Structures are given as C-alpha cells and as structure tokens.
C-alpha cells in the first residue's frame, strides 16, 4: 500500500469512528503510521495522559458481532442458526466485507485491516518456514485440521439454506475463510453479551435488566479502534473496560506525550503471540515458556541413574496414574502430563518436580527391581506420600536436582544451535522470508532461555537435602509397617 493510500485509509477510518461510529475520542491520542518500526498503525499520546483517563469510548452498537451485523438484520433466521460463535462471526464478516462491500457500515474499518499478504499468523507459513520453529510445540497448535472442519461446517450450512443467504457461497472460498478467520483470531475481543439468547434449559429467569452480566456470557466481536492498539506484555498501559452502554479504553498508568499506547492481548508466550497474531516481541514476551515433554523428564532419570530397563518406569507411571491412594494425596490432580511448562521467570509446574522426585527416590530403594507387583505398589504409595510432603515443605533431594538438570539439558539439545544466540533484528524488516526466519529464531531463543532459567531456579526455589534422609524415612516407615503386619498376623493365629 502506498504512503498516500495508507494515510487516506487511516484518516477515513478515524473520521468514521467519530462520525458514523459515534465514538468519543480524546484529543490527547492520535492514530499514526508506525510502519517504520514494523507495527503498522498505532495509537500514540500527543499530550500527557493521567492514569484512569478515558482514551476513547465506543457505543456497543458500533462493535461488529452477530447482534449488530447486517446479516442478522437482513436474514433474521440466521440468528437461530445454532452455529458456534466463530462460525457466526466469520459469516457476518464475509457478508459485510464481500457481499455489502462499500455499502457496509464498517467499510472504512475493513480498509485499515491487513490484507492476507500482510498476515504472518502461522496458518500462512509454508512447511519450510514452520520447520524453523521445531522443536517448539506451537507447531502442533496451528489447527489446520480444525479450520478445515469448521470451513466444511460453514459451507454445509450455507448450501442448505433456502433463502438468498446462499449468495455468500460465491465468496466462501477456502482462501477467504482462512483470511477472515485469521483476522478474527488476531483482532477480535470477547465482549460481555447484554442480550444473550435465552436457553430453553435455563431454570431461572432474571427479569432485572440492571443486573450485572454473568462473566461467562460473552460474544466474539470486532472492536474498531480498540484493535488499533499494539500489544506488549512489558509495556501495557491501557485496558478496555466494559459497561452497559459503552466500552472504554482507559489508561492504567500515566502515559507521557510521545509514548505509544499499548494494550495486552493476553498472558501469552511469543510462540502463542506468533500463532494467534502473526508477530513477536523482539525482546521476548514477559510470559515466555518452554514445554518439557514427559519423555525428556524420564530420559533425564534414566541417563542420570544409568538404568537402561524402562519396565520399572512404566510400572511406576501406571501405579501413579491409577492408584486411588495416590489420587487422594494429589487431590485429584493429574501428575503425569504430556508436557510440563517451564517459565521464563524460573517457575515450573510442581507436578514435574513431584513426579521426578518420586521416581528418583524409588530408583534408590534397595532391590526395587526384584519387588513383586504388590510390594512395588506399596513402595510407590509410600514414596509418593513422602515426596508430596517434601515438595510442599519446599525441599527436594540432590539426586532429583541432578536428574532435573539432565532432563533440561536433554531438552535444550533438541533446539538448533542458533537458538542459543541472541538475535536483535531490525524492526522494519520488509522481506517476508527474512522476517519469518527472524520471528522463528526469537521464539526458539525465548524457549531456550526459559529452560535455562528453570534449570538454575530449582536450586533457589527449593532447599536441597541428601537423598539418604528421605530414603531412610521411607524405609523406616516400610519397616514399621512390616512389623505391624507381622503382629496382626500373629494375633490372627492366636
């Protein structure tokens, strides 16, 4: 898009917000061209803004959703389609953008949305480009299969309509579907729905129109201007607030003249920011994390203890997963997960440490490989209970720490060597291949940094004790239990 065209679309859109849109926009902010730093349009303070000030206010009737779209107005039966909120908003957007076009109320808004060629969400990446993200698990969350299922569902719905609603069919191509769905994923908000469809199964009807909305009643919506704000997990200084009649973008801290206004799209790591929104935070997201697969956790144990036979490990996992006593101790929480999150700040899921500590101490029980199934079950129950108490008290054993460090090392070794090097790219990269290569690098770099942080943090997050202390406690209890069983047996004989 040429500079003149870009500015013309921006001016037209801003005029629309305060005209047809009915917005109230503070004179202290302005939408500007930030393409020179790779952020497209942005909102910037032109005067100092105090904490709590409203930057702009949006009438609920000016946001785009199934309640406000012309599709529902022109075809009332669509309002009872029984489609999901994603499918409904996709059809509303297709109708407004392609069927109505310039006649759509939101036409000036559509002109400032990026084209498909400008989107970098992962569904647009080639297989080669996605390969750059290995071994990040974000690749498994792209959801192409689910997108195709949704496309087939929407297409079937349209083709089975008797009304002129079928005129959308000519625009319902896979390319248009992916484009609109990507725009919705990148720019939509979940807004409290003040006019939810009543469910036939509702047992209680609330006739008080002034009552507060239930937080689970929301509707997926496009909010022009609110989605112009860029997001930064470190620099967020404004949030969208909701009331009955309007939505207000409010400063949550002072914003100085010349500073950009940032919202936050969620507490997402860079991998998820890239998947959903098609960009990355070049200095890393505040919420970056890596995923440690269960197999790496177990590989760390096997490597550390130099035990090649995995039969014992499988039996331990089977007992932990099915044992009622262990389930009660864990309060119903699953301990054995496919992956365990390791965060940039050094925090990790306690389930990973509990599982690792339990396995490590069981491996040190004398003659454990010769134990019968019943004996092994009792050993696992006792060990899990003691390890649970140990972890709750903020302690781990030395062998658990070493096995954890080995597991992390093995996971880091999955990453390409360049993920260990810091990348500070130019923020105005225009070549799409270079840009995607750089974004993939930053995602992997953030995950490696998170793994390193968790490797080091375990020493400071937990007090390290010798394994003999925990092992003696378990074996002592085992001996006491055996003596009690022996006494019970003698009493029965008498």
Short mmCIF file of C-alpha atoms in Angstrom, two decimals:
data_model
loop_
_atom_site.label_atom_id
_atom_site.label_comp_id
_atom_site.label_asym_id
_atom_site.label_seq_id
_atom_site.Cartn_x
_atom_site.Cartn_y
_atom_site.Cartn_z
CA UNK A 1 0.00 0.00 0.00
CA UNK A 2 1.38 3.42 -0.95
CA UNK A 3 2.02 6.02 1.74
CA UNK A 4 -0.76 8.27 0.43
CA UNK A 5 -3.23 5.39 0.30
CA UNK A 6 -2.23 4.26 3.82
CA UNK A 7 -2.76 7.73 5.25
CA UNK A 8 -6.01 8.21 3.32
CA UNK A 9 -7.44 4.96 4.72
CA UNK A 10 -6.33 5.94 8.22
CA UNK A 11 -7.92 9.39 8.01
CA UNK A 12 -11.15 7.97 6.60
CA UNK A 13 -11.30 5.37 9.37
CA UNK A 14 -10.66 7.89 12.16
CA UNK A 15 -13.35 10.18 10.74
CA UNK A 16 -15.74 7.22 10.62
CA UNK A 17 -15.19 6.38 14.29
CA UNK A 18 -16.37 9.81 15.47
CA UNK A 19 -18.99 10.15 12.75
CA UNK A 20 -20.94 7.06 11.78
CA UNK A 21 -19.37 5.08 14.62
CA UNK A 22 -20.41 7.54 17.31
CA UNK A 23 -17.10 7.22 19.16
CA UNK A 24 -15.81 9.77 21.65
CA UNK A 25 -12.05 10.07 21.18
CA UNK A 26 -9.74 12.08 23.43
CA UNK A 27 -7.73 14.88 21.84
CA UNK A 28 -4.75 13.51 23.74
CA UNK A 29 -4.28 10.49 21.45
CA UNK A 30 -3.79 10.02 17.73
CA UNK A 31 -3.57 7.10 15.29
CA UNK A 32 -0.29 7.30 13.39
CA UNK A 33 1.77 5.38 10.84
CA UNK A 34 4.30 3.18 12.67
CA UNK A 35 5.36 1.04 9.73
CA UNK A 36 8.91 2.35 10.08
CA UNK A 37 9.23 0.30 13.26
CA UNK A 38 7.26 -2.69 11.96
CA UNK A 39 3.99 -2.07 13.82
CA UNK A 40 1.64 -0.75 11.12
CA UNK A 41 -0.81 1.68 12.67
CA UNK A 42 -0.50 2.60 16.32
CA UNK A 43 -2.05 4.93 18.85
CA UNK A 44 0.25 7.49 20.43
CA UNK A 45 -0.30 10.06 23.15
CA UNK A 46 0.13 13.63 21.85
CA UNK A 47 -0.34 15.05 25.36
CA UNK A 48 0.35 13.62 28.80
CA UNK A 49 -2.38 11.19 29.88
CA UNK A 50 -3.13 10.58 33.54
CA UNK A 51 -3.87 7.17 34.99
CA UNK A 52 -7.61 6.49 34.81
CA UNK A 53 -8.28 8.80 31.86
CA UNK A 54 -10.54 7.52 29.08
CA UNK A 55 -8.74 7.50 25.73
CA UNK A 56 -11.83 6.68 23.71
CA UNK A 57 -15.36 5.42 24.27
CA UNK A 58 -17.24 3.08 21.91
CA UNK A 59 -21.01 2.60 21.76
CA UNK A 60 -21.89 -1.08 21.91
CA UNK A 61 -23.86 -0.68 18.70
CA UNK A 62 -20.67 0.19 16.81
CA UNK A 63 -18.82 -3.04 17.51
CA UNK A 64 -19.28 -5.78 14.93
CA UNK A 65 -20.78 -9.08 16.03
CA UNK A 66 -23.74 -11.30 15.29
CA UNK A 67 -26.08 -8.93 17.14
CA UNK A 68 -25.08 -5.82 15.16
CA UNK A 69 -24.26 -7.26 11.72
CA UNK A 70 -26.49 -6.53 8.75
CA UNK A 71 -26.55 -10.27 8.10
CA UNK A 72 -28.76 -10.83 11.13
CA UNK A 73 -30.88 -7.82 10.18
CA UNK A 74 -31.36 -8.90 6.57
CA UNK A 75 -31.82 -12.60 7.36
CA UNK A 76 -33.43 -12.97 10.82
CA UNK A 77 -33.32 -16.75 10.57
CA UNK A 78 -29.53 -16.54 10.79
CA UNK A 79 -29.90 -15.51 14.41
CA UNK A 80 -31.14 -19.02 15.20
CA UNK A 81 -28.52 -20.84 13.12
CA UNK A 82 -27.14 -22.86 16.07
CA UNK A 83 -23.67 -22.28 14.68
CA UNK A 84 -20.77 -21.60 17.04
CA UNK A 85 -19.64 -18.03 17.74
CA UNK A 86 -16.63 -18.40 15.46
CA UNK A 87 -18.72 -19.61 12.52
CA UNK A 88 -21.32 -16.90 13.09
CA UNK A 89 -18.78 -14.08 13.14
CA UNK A 90 -16.99 -15.47 10.08
CA UNK A 91 -20.26 -15.39 8.11
CA UNK A 92 -21.05 -11.89 9.39
CA UNK A 93 -17.63 -10.68 8.27
CA UNK A 94 -17.95 -12.36 4.86
CA UNK A 95 -21.34 -10.75 4.35
CA UNK A 96 -20.19 -7.30 5.41
CA UNK A 97 -16.86 -7.37 3.56
CA UNK A 98 -17.72 -9.16 0.32
CA UNK A 99 -21.49 -9.02 -0.19
CA UNK A 100 -22.17 -5.49 1.05
CA UNK A 101 -18.71 -4.10 0.39
CA UNK A 102 -18.84 -0.29 0.23
CA UNK A 103 -22.43 -0.39 1.48
CA UNK A 104 -21.35 -1.95 4.77
CA UNK A 105 -21.40 0.31 7.78
CA UNK A 106 -17.91 -0.94 8.66
CA UNK A 107 -16.36 -0.43 5.20
CA UNK A 108 -13.83 2.24 6.40
CA UNK A 109 -12.81 -0.18 9.15
CA UNK A 110 -12.21 -3.02 6.70
CA UNK A 111 -9.89 -0.76 4.70
CA UNK A 112 -7.44 -0.50 7.61
CA UNK A 113 -7.32 -4.23 8.27
CA UNK A 114 -4.26 -6.00 6.83
CA UNK A 115 -4.50 -7.95 3.60
CA UNK A 116 -3.85 -11.68 3.54
CA UNK A 117 -0.37 -10.96 2.14
CA UNK A 118 0.40 -8.90 5.25
CA UNK A 119 -0.64 -11.56 7.76
CA UNK A 120 2.04 -13.69 9.41
CA UNK A 121 -0.07 -15.92 11.67
CA UNK A 122 1.22 -19.48 11.44
CA UNK A 123 -1.56 -20.82 9.24
CA UNK A 124 0.03 -18.79 6.42
CA UNK A 125 3.51 -20.22 6.92
CA UNK A 126 4.95 -22.76 4.48
CA UNK A 127 6.19 -26.16 5.61
CA UNK A 128 9.76 -24.89 5.30
CA UNK A 129 9.00 -21.89 7.47
CA UNK A 130 7.18 -23.98 10.07
CA UNK A 131 10.22 -26.25 10.18
CA UNK A 132 12.17 -23.28 11.54
CA UNK A 133 10.03 -23.46 14.70
CA UNK A 134 10.99 -27.03 15.59
CA UNK A 135 11.12 -28.33 18.29
CA UNK A 136 8.57 -25.85 19.72
CA UNK A 137 5.20 -27.46 20.39
CA UNK A 138 3.44 -24.43 18.90
CA UNK A 139 3.51 -26.26 15.57
CA UNK A 140 1.01 -28.76 16.96
CA UNK A 141 -1.41 -25.96 17.89
CA UNK A 142 -1.82 -24.36 14.45
CA UNK A 143 -5.11 -26.17 13.97
CA UNK A 144 -5.31 -26.56 10.19
CA UNK A 145 -7.41 -29.71 10.62
CA UNK A 146 -9.91 -27.94 12.88
CA UNK A 147 -10.02 -24.99 10.48
CA UNK A 148 -10.91 -27.32 7.62
CA UNK A 149 -13.64 -28.93 9.71
CA UNK A 150 -15.06 -25.50 10.53
CA UNK A 151 -14.92 -24.49 6.86
CA UNK A 152 -16.86 -27.62 5.87
CA UNK A 153 -19.44 -26.91 8.58
CA UNK A 154 -19.98 -23.32 7.44
CA UNK A 155 -20.09 -24.32 3.79
CA UNK A 156 -22.67 -27.03 4.53
CA UNK A 157 -24.81 -24.56 6.45
CA UNK A 158 -24.81 -22.04 3.60
CA UNK A 159 -25.51 -24.64 0.91
CA UNK A 160 -28.54 -25.93 2.84
CA UNK A 161 -30.23 -22.52 3.11
CA UNK A 162 -33.38 -21.92 1.07
CA UNK A 163 -33.10 -18.13 1.34
CA UNK A 164 -30.82 -15.75 -0.54
CA UNK A 165 -28.31 -16.28 2.23
CA UNK A 166 -26.72 -18.71 -0.20
CA UNK A 167 -25.34 -15.71 -2.10
CA UNK A 168 -22.48 -15.77 0.40
CA UNK A 169 -21.45 -19.11 -1.11
CA UNK A 170 -19.65 -17.47 -4.05
CA UNK A 171 -17.36 -15.71 -1.57
CA UNK A 172 -16.97 -18.66 0.76
CA UNK A 173 -13.68 -19.93 -0.63
CA UNK A 174 -11.01 -21.57 1.50
CA UNK A 175 -8.76 -18.54 0.97
CA UNK A 176 -11.43 -16.05 2.11
CA UNK A 177 -12.38 -18.27 5.03
CA UNK A 178 -8.77 -18.51 6.26
CA UNK A 179 -8.33 -14.76 5.82
CA UNK A 180 -11.44 -13.80 7.77
CA UNK A 181 -10.79 -16.42 10.46
CA UNK A 182 -7.21 -15.12 10.84
CA UNK A 183 -8.45 -11.53 11.14
CA UNK A 184 -10.89 -12.63 13.84
CA UNK A 185 -8.19 -14.53 15.72
CA UNK A 186 -5.83 -11.55 15.54
CA UNK A 187 -8.23 -8.70 16.22
CA UNK A 188 -11.40 -9.89 17.95
CA UNK A 189 -12.41 -9.44 21.60
CA UNK A 190 -14.74 -11.47 23.79
CA UNK A 191 -17.32 -8.93 24.93
CA UNK A 192 -19.96 -9.43 27.59
CA UNK A 193 -23.25 -10.01 25.78
CA UNK A 194 -26.03 -7.92 27.30
CA UNK A 195 -28.64 -9.62 25.13
CA UNK A 196 -27.76 -13.32 25.20
CA UNK A 197 -30.09 -15.83 23.62
CA UNK A 198 -32.09 -17.47 26.41
CA UNK A 199 -31.54 -21.19 26.77
CA UNK A 200 -34.58 -23.43 26.96
CA UNK A 201 -32.90 -25.37 29.73
CA UNK A 202 -32.38 -22.29 31.94
CA UNK A 203 -34.12 -22.95 35.25
CA UNK A 204 -34.06 -19.34 36.45
CA UNK A 205 -35.05 -16.23 34.51
CA UNK A 206 -33.66 -12.89 35.63
CA UNK A 207 -36.05 -10.04 34.74
CA UNK A 208 -33.81 -7.39 36.26
CA UNK A 209 -32.26 -5.66 33.25
CA UNK A 210 -29.88 -3.73 35.50
CA UNK A 211 -28.32 -6.83 37.00
CA UNK A 212 -24.68 -7.49 36.26
CA UNK A 213 -23.80 -9.78 33.40
CA UNK A 214 -22.66 -13.28 34.18
CA UNK A 215 -18.95 -13.40 33.25
CA UNK A 216 -19.43 -16.49 31.09
CA UNK A 217 -21.92 -14.69 28.81
CA UNK A 218 -19.74 -13.25 26.07
CA UNK A 219 -19.88 -12.72 22.35
CA UNK A 220 -16.94 -12.66 19.94
CA UNK A 221 -16.72 -9.18 18.47
CA UNK A 222 -14.63 -6.91 16.28
CA UNK A 223 -13.95 -3.59 18.01
CA UNK A 224 -12.70 -0.94 15.57
CA UNK A 225 -10.01 1.37 17.02
CA UNK A 226 -9.53 -0.80 20.12
CA UNK A 227 -7.74 -3.28 17.88
CA UNK A 228 -5.52 -0.50 16.52
CA UNK A 229 -3.56 -0.55 19.76
CA UNK A 230 -0.50 -2.74 19.60
CA UNK A 231 0.21 -5.14 22.43
CA UNK A 232 3.29 -5.50 24.57
CA UNK A 233 3.47 -7.73 27.66
CA UNK A 234 6.07 -5.44 29.23
CA UNK A 235 4.67 -2.03 28.29
CA UNK A 236 0.88 -2.38 28.64
CA UNK A 237 -0.52 0.97 29.78
CA UNK A 238 -4.21 0.76 28.77
CA UNK A 239 -7.07 -1.71 29.10
CA UNK A 240 -10.54 -2.00 27.60
CA UNK A 241 -13.27 -1.59 30.21
CA UNK A 242 -16.91 -2.59 29.76
CA UNK A 243 -20.16 -1.09 30.97
CA UNK A 244 -23.80 -1.43 29.94
CA UNK A 245 -23.84 1.08 27.08
CA UNK A 246 -20.23 1.55 26.02
CA UNK A 247 -16.70 0.16 26.00
CA UNK A 248 -13.92 2.43 27.25
CA UNK A 249 -10.18 2.25 26.60
CA UNK A 250 -8.69 3.50 29.85
CA UNK A 251 -5.12 4.38 30.82
CA UNK A 252 -3.97 2.09 33.63
CA UNK A 253 -0.83 4.16 34.26
CA UNK A 254 0.39 7.61 33.26
CA UNK A 255 1.29 7.91 29.56
CA UNK A 256 3.65 10.68 28.53
CA UNK A 257 3.29 12.68 25.33
CA UNK A 258 5.02 10.83 22.50
CA UNK A 259 4.63 7.40 24.10
CA UNK A 260 2.72 4.64 22.35
CA UNK A 261 -0.48 3.34 23.90
CA UNK A 262 -0.26 -0.43 24.45
CA UNK A 263 -2.99 -2.90 25.30
CA UNK A 264 -2.29 -6.54 26.13
CA UNK A 265 -3.84 -9.41 24.19
CA UNK A 266 -3.31 -11.93 26.95
CA UNK A 267 -0.58 -13.53 29.05
CA UNK A 268 0.91 -15.33 26.05
CA UNK A 269 4.44 -16.50 25.26
CA UNK A 270 5.99 -15.42 21.95
CA UNK A 271 5.09 -18.76 20.37
CA UNK A 272 1.39 -18.16 21.02
CA UNK A 273 1.60 -14.48 20.07
CA UNK A 274 3.04 -15.57 16.73
CA UNK A 275 0.44 -18.29 16.22
CA UNK A 276 -2.52 -16.05 17.01
CA UNK A 277 -1.42 -12.60 15.92
CA UNK A 278 1.46 -13.04 13.49
CA UNK A 279 4.18 -11.07 15.28
CA UNK A 280 6.67 -11.48 18.13
CA UNK A 281 8.04 -9.28 20.88
CA UNK A 282 11.66 -8.99 19.82
CA UNK A 283 12.95 -8.75 23.39
CA UNK A 284 10.86 -11.73 24.46
CA UNK A 285 7.41 -11.94 25.98
CA UNK A 286 7.06 -11.47 29.71
CA UNK A 287 5.20 -14.79 29.68
CA UNK A 288 7.57 -16.86 27.56
CA UNK A 289 7.75 -20.53 28.48
CA UNK A 290 9.01 -23.79 27.04
CA UNK A 291 7.42 -27.21 27.22
CA UNK A 292 9.36 -30.09 28.73
CA UNK A 293 7.99 -33.37 27.32
CA UNK A 294 7.41 -36.27 29.69
CA UNK A 295 9.86 -38.34 27.67
CA UNK A 296 12.64 -35.83 28.36
CA UNK A 297 11.85 -35.97 32.06
CA UNK A 298 12.11 -39.75 32.03
CA UNK A 299 15.20 -39.68 29.78
CA UNK A 300 16.84 -37.46 32.37
CA UNK A 301 16.16 -40.02 35.11
CA UNK A 302 17.36 -42.95 33.01
CA UNK A 303 20.50 -41.10 31.92
CA UNK A 304 21.32 -39.93 35.43
CA UNK A 305 20.83 -43.34 37.08
CA UNK A 306 22.27 -45.19 34.06
CA UNK A 307 19.36 -47.64 34.04
CA UNK A 308 18.51 -48.96 30.62
CA UNK A 309 15.49 -51.05 31.60
CA UNK A 310 12.37 -48.87 31.32
CA UNK A 311 9.97 -51.56 32.52
CA UNK A 312 10.20 -50.30 36.11
CA UNK A 313 9.48 -46.76 34.98
CA UNK A 314 6.38 -47.84 33.07
CA UNK A 315 5.12 -49.75 36.10
CA UNK A 316 5.68 -46.73 38.38
CA UNK A 317 3.78 -44.47 35.99
CA UNK A 318 0.95 -46.97 35.75
CA UNK A 319 0.61 -47.12 39.54
CA UNK A 320 0.74 -43.32 39.92
CA UNK A 321 -1.89 -42.89 37.22
CA UNK A 322 -4.37 -45.45 38.59
CA UNK A 323 -3.78 -45.72 42.33
CA UNK A 324 -6.65 -44.42 44.50
CA UNK A 325 -4.42 -43.61 47.47
CA UNK A 326 -2.11 -41.51 45.31
CA UNK A 327 -5.09 -39.83 43.66
CA UNK A 328 -6.37 -38.79 47.09
CA UNK A 329 -2.97 -37.44 48.12
CA UNK A 330 -2.74 -35.45 44.88
CA UNK A 331 -6.32 -34.21 45.41
CA UNK A 332 -7.37 -35.48 42.00
CA UNK A 333 -4.69 -33.55 40.09
CA UNK A 334 -3.01 -35.35 37.20
CA UNK A 335 0.69 -35.72 37.88
CA UNK A 336 1.67 -37.46 34.67
CA UNK A 337 1.27 -34.95 31.84
CA UNK A 338 2.37 -34.96 28.21
CA UNK A 339 4.42 -31.81 28.76
CA UNK A 340 5.37 -29.55 31.66
CA UNK A 341 5.60 -25.78 31.27
CA UNK A 342 8.89 -24.12 32.18
CA UNK A 343 8.55 -20.34 32.50
CA UNK A 344 10.93 -17.50 31.77
CA UNK A 345 10.91 -16.43 35.42
CA UNK A 346 12.17 -19.85 36.53
CA UNK A 347 8.83 -21.24 37.68
CA UNK A 348 7.77 -24.69 36.53
CA UNK A 349 4.80 -26.93 37.16
CA UNK A 350 5.14 -28.55 40.57
CA UNK A 351 3.75 -31.76 39.06
CA UNK A 352 7.01 -32.19 37.14
CA UNK A 353 9.14 -31.91 40.28
CA UNK A 354 6.83 -34.18 42.29
CA UNK A 355 6.89 -36.89 39.61
CA UNK A 356 10.65 -36.63 39.18
CA UNK A 357 11.32 -36.71 42.94
CA UNK A 358 9.09 -39.76 43.36
CA UNK A 359 10.78 -41.70 40.56
CA UNK A 360 14.27 -40.72 41.71
CA UNK A 361 13.72 -41.96 45.26
CA UNK A 362 12.02 -45.19 44.18
CA UNK A 363 15.03 -45.97 41.97
CA UNK A 364 17.19 -45.86 45.12
CA UNK A 365 15.12 -48.31 47.18
CA UNK A 366 17.22 -51.48 47.69
CA UNK A 367 16.23 -54.45 45.49
CA UNK A 368 13.38 -52.47 43.94
CA UNK A 369 13.85 -54.31 40.65
CA UNK A 370 13.08 -57.59 42.43
CA UNK A 371 9.91 -56.31 44.11
CA UNK A 372 6.62 -58.03 43.40
CA UNK A 373 3.76 -56.03 41.95
CA UNK A 374 2.17 -55.70 45.39
CA UNK A 375 5.45 -54.63 47.02
CA UNK A 376 6.12 -52.12 44.23
CA UNK A 377 2.65 -50.63 44.68
CA UNK A 378 3.23 -50.15 48.41
CA UNK A 379 6.65 -48.62 47.73
CA UNK A 380 5.21 -46.19 45.20
CA UNK A 381 2.39 -45.20 47.58
CA UNK A 382 4.82 -44.59 50.46
CA UNK A 383 7.33 -42.77 48.29
CA UNK A 384 4.71 -40.55 46.67
CA UNK A 385 3.24 -39.56 50.05
CA UNK A 386 6.67 -38.68 51.45
CA UNK A 387 7.74 -36.85 48.28
CA UNK A 388 4.49 -34.89 48.32
CA UNK A 389 5.25 -33.74 51.88
CA UNK A 390 8.83 -32.95 50.92
CA UNK A 391 7.86 -30.80 47.94
CA UNK A 392 5.20 -29.00 49.99
CA UNK A 393 7.86 -28.11 52.55
CA UNK A 394 9.98 -26.56 49.79
CA UNK A 395 12.64 -29.28 49.63
CA UNK A 396 13.99 -31.72 47.05
CA UNK A 397 16.79 -34.26 47.12
CA UNK A 398 20.16 -33.89 45.45
CA UNK A 399 19.56 -36.74 43.00
CA UNK A 400 16.27 -35.20 41.96
CA UNK A 401 18.06 -31.91 41.26
CA UNK A 402 20.69 -33.67 39.14
CA UNK A 403 18.06 -35.62 37.19
CA UNK A 404 16.14 -32.37 36.61
CA UNK A 405 19.23 -30.62 35.29
CA UNK A 406 19.90 -33.56 32.99
CA UNK A 407 16.33 -33.50 31.70
CA UNK A 408 16.61 -29.80 30.90
CA UNK A 409 19.96 -30.32 29.16
CA UNK A 410 18.44 -33.04 27.00
CA UNK A 411 15.51 -30.79 26.06
CA UNK A 412 17.81 -27.89 25.19
CA UNK A 413 19.82 -30.21 22.96
CA UNK A 414 16.69 -30.61 20.78
CA UNK A 415 16.96 -26.95 19.75
CA UNK A 416 19.19 -25.75 16.89
CA UNK A 417 22.46 -24.15 17.96
CA UNK A 418 21.43 -20.69 16.77
CA UNK A 419 18.64 -20.66 19.37
CA UNK A 420 21.40 -20.18 21.95
CA UNK A 421 22.46 -16.90 20.34
CA UNK A 422 20.66 -13.63 20.98
CA UNK A 423 19.14 -12.03 17.91
CA UNK A 424 18.46 -8.31 17.68
CA UNK A 425 16.93 -7.86 14.23
CA UNK A 426 15.92 -4.65 12.55
CA UNK A 427 12.32 -3.94 13.48
CA UNK A 428 11.43 -2.76 9.99
CA UNK A 429 12.20 -5.96 8.07
CA UNK A 430 10.18 -5.88 4.85
CA UNK A 431 11.23 -9.15 3.24
CA UNK A 432 8.72 -11.76 4.44
CA UNK A 433 11.19 -14.66 4.31
CA UNK A 434 13.76 -12.79 6.39
CA UNK A 435 11.03 -11.64 8.79
CA UNK A 436 9.65 -15.13 9.41
CA UNK A 437 13.13 -16.57 9.84
CA UNK A 438 13.83 -13.91 12.48
CA UNK A 439 10.49 -14.44 14.28
CA UNK A 440 11.08 -18.21 14.46
CA UNK A 441 14.55 -17.55 15.89
CA UNK A 442 13.15 -15.28 18.61
CA UNK A 443 10.50 -17.87 19.59
CA UNK A 444 13.11 -20.62 19.97
CA UNK A 445 15.51 -18.29 21.76
CA UNK A 446 12.80 -17.43 24.30
CA UNK A 447 12.07 -21.09 24.94
CA UNK A 448 15.74 -21.93 25.47
CA UNK A 449 16.06 -19.01 27.89
CA UNK A 450 13.02 -20.27 29.80
CA UNK A 451 14.54 -23.76 30.05
CA UNK A 452 17.82 -22.36 31.30
CA UNK A 453 16.03 -20.24 33.89
CA UNK A 454 14.15 -23.28 35.20
CA UNK A 455 17.32 -25.34 35.29
CA UNK A 456 19.02 -22.78 37.50
CA UNK A 457 16.00 -21.73 39.54
CA UNK A 458 15.34 -25.14 41.08
CA UNK A 459 18.34 -24.62 43.38
CA UNK A 460 16.88 -21.35 44.68
CA UNK A 461 13.22 -22.40 44.64
CA UNK A 462 13.86 -25.49 46.78
CA UNK A 463 16.21 -26.41 49.60
CA UNK A 464 18.35 -29.37 48.54
CA UNK A 465 18.76 -32.26 51.01
CA UNK A 466 20.61 -35.56 50.78
CA UNK A 467 18.57 -38.45 49.39
CA UNK A 468 19.51 -40.64 52.36
CA UNK A 469 17.32 -38.53 54.66
CA UNK A 470 14.22 -39.09 52.56
CA UNK A 471 15.10 -42.69 51.78
CA UNK A 472 15.64 -43.59 55.44
CA UNK A 473 12.28 -42.02 56.27
CA UNK A 474 10.56 -44.14 53.64
CA UNK A 475 12.40 -47.36 54.56
CA UNK A 476 11.77 -46.76 58.29
CA UNK A 477 8.08 -46.41 57.65
CA UNK A 478 8.23 -49.51 55.50
CA UNK A 479 9.88 -51.46 58.32
CA UNK A 480 7.33 -50.22 60.85
CA UNK A 481 4.54 -51.19 58.52
CA UNK A 482 6.03 -54.67 58.09
CA UNK A 483 6.26 -55.10 61.87
CA UNK A 484 2.61 -54.10 62.24
CA UNK A 485 1.61 -56.59 59.55
CA UNK A 486 3.61 -59.29 61.38
CA UNK A 487 1.90 -58.51 64.71
CA UNK A 488 -1.51 -58.58 63.03
CA UNK A 489 -0.69 -61.95 61.58
CA UNK A 490 0.31 -63.35 64.97
CA UNK A 491 -2.87 -62.06 66.57
CA UNK A 492 -4.94 -63.80 63.91
CA UNK A 493 -3.15 -67.08 64.56
CA UNK A 494 -3.84 -66.77 68.31
#
